[in-house]
JSON list of C-alpha atoms in Angstrom, two decimals:
[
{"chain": "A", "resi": 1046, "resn": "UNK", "atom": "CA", "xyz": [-77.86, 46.96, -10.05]},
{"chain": "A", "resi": 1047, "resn": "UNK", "atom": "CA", "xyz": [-75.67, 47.02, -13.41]},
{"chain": "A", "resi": 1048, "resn": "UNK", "atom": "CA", "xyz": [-78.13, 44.78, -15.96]},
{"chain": "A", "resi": 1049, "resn": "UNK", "atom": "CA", "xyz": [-76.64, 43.97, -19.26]},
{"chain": "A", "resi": 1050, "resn": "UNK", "atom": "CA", "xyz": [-78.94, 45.06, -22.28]},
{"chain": "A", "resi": 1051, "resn": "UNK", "atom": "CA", "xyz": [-79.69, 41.70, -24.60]},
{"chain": "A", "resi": 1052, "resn": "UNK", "atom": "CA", "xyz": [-79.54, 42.29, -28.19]},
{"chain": "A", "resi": 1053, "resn": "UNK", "atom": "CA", "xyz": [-81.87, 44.21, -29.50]},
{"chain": "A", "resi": 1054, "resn": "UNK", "atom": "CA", "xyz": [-81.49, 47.03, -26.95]},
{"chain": "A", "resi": 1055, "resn": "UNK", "atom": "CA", "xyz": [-83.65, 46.08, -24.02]},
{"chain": "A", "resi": 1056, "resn": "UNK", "atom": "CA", "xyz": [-82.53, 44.95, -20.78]},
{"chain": "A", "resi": 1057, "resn": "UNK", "atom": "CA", "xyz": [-84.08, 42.19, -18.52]},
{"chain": "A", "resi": 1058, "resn": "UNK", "atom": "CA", "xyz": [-84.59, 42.50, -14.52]},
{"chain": "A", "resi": 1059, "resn": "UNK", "atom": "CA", "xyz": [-86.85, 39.76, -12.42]},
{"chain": "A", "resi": 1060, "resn": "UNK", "atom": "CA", "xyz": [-86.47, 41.56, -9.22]},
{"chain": "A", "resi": 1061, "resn": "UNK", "atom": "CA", "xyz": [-87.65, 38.14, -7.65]},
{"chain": "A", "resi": 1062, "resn": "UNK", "atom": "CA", "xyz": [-85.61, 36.17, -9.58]},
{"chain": "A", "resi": 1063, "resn": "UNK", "atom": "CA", "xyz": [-82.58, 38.28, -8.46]},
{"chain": "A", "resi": 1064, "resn": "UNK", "atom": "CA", "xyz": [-83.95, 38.25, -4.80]},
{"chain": "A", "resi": 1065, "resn": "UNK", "atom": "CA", "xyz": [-84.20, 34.18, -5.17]},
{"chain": "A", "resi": 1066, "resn": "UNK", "atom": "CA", "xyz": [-80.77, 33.99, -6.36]},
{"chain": "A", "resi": 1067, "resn": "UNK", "atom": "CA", "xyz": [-79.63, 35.89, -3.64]},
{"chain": "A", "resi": 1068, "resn": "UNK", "atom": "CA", "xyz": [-81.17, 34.13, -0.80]},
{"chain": "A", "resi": 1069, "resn": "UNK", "atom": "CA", "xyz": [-79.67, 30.77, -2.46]},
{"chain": "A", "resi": 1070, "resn": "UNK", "atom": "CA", "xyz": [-76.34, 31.84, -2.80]},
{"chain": "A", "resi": 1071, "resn": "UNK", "atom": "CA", "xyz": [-76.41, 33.14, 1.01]},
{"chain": "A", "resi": 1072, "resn": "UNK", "atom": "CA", "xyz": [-77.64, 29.59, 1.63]},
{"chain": "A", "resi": 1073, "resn": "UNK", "atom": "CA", "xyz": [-74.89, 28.01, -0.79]},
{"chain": "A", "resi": 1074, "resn": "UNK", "atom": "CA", "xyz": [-72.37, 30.17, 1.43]},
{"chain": "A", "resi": 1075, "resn": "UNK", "atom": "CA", "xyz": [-73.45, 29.19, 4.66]},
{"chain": "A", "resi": 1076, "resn": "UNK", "atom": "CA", "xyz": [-74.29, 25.46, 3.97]},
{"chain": "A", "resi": 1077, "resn": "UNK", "atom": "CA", "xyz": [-70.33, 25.38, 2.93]},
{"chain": "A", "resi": 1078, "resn": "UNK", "atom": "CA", "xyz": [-69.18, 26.86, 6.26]},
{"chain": "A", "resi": 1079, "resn": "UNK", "atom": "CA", "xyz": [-71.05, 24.51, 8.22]},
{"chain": "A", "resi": 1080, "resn": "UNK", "atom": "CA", "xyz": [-69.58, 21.20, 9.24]},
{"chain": "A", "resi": 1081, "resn": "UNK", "atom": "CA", "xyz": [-72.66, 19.58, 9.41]},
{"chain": "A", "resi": 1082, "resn": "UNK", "atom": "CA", "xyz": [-75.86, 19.57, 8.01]},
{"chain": "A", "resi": 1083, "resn": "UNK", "atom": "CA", "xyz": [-77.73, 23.31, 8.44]},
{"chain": "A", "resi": 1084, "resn": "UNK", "atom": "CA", "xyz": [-80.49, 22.88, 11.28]},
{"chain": "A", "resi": 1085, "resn": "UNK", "atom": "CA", "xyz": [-84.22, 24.10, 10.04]},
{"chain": "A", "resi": 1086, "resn": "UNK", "atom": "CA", "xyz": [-83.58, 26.68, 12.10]},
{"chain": "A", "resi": 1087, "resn": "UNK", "atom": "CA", "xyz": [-80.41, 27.61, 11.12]},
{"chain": "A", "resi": 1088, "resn": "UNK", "atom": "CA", "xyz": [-81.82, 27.56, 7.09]},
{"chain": "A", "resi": 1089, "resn": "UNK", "atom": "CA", "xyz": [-84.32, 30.38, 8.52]},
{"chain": "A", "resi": 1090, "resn": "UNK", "atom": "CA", "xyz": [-81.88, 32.42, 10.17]},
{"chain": "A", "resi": 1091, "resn": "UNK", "atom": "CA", "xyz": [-80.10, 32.43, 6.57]},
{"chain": "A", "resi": 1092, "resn": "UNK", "atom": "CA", "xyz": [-83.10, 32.72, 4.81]},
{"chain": "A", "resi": 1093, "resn": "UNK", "atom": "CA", "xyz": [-84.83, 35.47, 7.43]},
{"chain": "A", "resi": 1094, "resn": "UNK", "atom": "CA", "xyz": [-87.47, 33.72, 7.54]},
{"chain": "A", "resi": 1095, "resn": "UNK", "atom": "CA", "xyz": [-88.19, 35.41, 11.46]},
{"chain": "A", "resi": 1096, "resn": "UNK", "atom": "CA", "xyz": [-88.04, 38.68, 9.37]},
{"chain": "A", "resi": 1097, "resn": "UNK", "atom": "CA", "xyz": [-91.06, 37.78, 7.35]},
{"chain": "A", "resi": 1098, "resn": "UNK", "atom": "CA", "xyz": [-93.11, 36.99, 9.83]},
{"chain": "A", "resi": 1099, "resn": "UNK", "atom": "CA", "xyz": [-92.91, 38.98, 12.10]},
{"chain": "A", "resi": 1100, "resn": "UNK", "atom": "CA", "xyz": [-93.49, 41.48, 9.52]},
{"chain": "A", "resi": 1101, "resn": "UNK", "atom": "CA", "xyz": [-96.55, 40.03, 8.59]},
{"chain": "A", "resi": 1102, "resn": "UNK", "atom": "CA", "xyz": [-97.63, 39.56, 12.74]},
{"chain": "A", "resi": 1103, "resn": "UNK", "atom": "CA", "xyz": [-96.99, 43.11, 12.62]},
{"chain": "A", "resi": 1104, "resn": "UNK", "atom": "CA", "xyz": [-99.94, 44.00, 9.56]},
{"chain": "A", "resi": 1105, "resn": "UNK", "atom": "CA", "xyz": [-99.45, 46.06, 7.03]},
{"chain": "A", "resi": 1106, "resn": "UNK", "atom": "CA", "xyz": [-99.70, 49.51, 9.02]},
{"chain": "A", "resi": 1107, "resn": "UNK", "atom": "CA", "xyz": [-96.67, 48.80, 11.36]},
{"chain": "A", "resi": 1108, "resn": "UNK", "atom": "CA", "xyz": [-93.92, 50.67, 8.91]}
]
């Protein structure tokens, strides 16, 4: 990822900023595709919520 330097030389990266922005604009995008409301579970799917936790069922030894 490209980040443009501010002045003065240094450049600027929030990787969990960036990650939040991502996961809202894939829930922007898919909340305009819908035709009605997003289910809960739907906003997971989106958000990978599953993918969390069943990383964290797993513990921290299961990569």
């Amino acid at each position: 990822m490209n980040v443009a330097p501010m002045r003065g030389g240094t450049a600027v990266q929030d990787h969990v900023a960036l990650a939040e922005i991502e996961l809202c604009g894939d829930l922007i995008i898919a909340a305009s595709a819908a035709a009605e409301r997003l289910s809960f579970d739907r906003i997971d799917e989106v958000l990978r919520v599953c993918d969390v936790r069943e990383r964290d069922e797993q513990g921290p030894l299961a990569d």
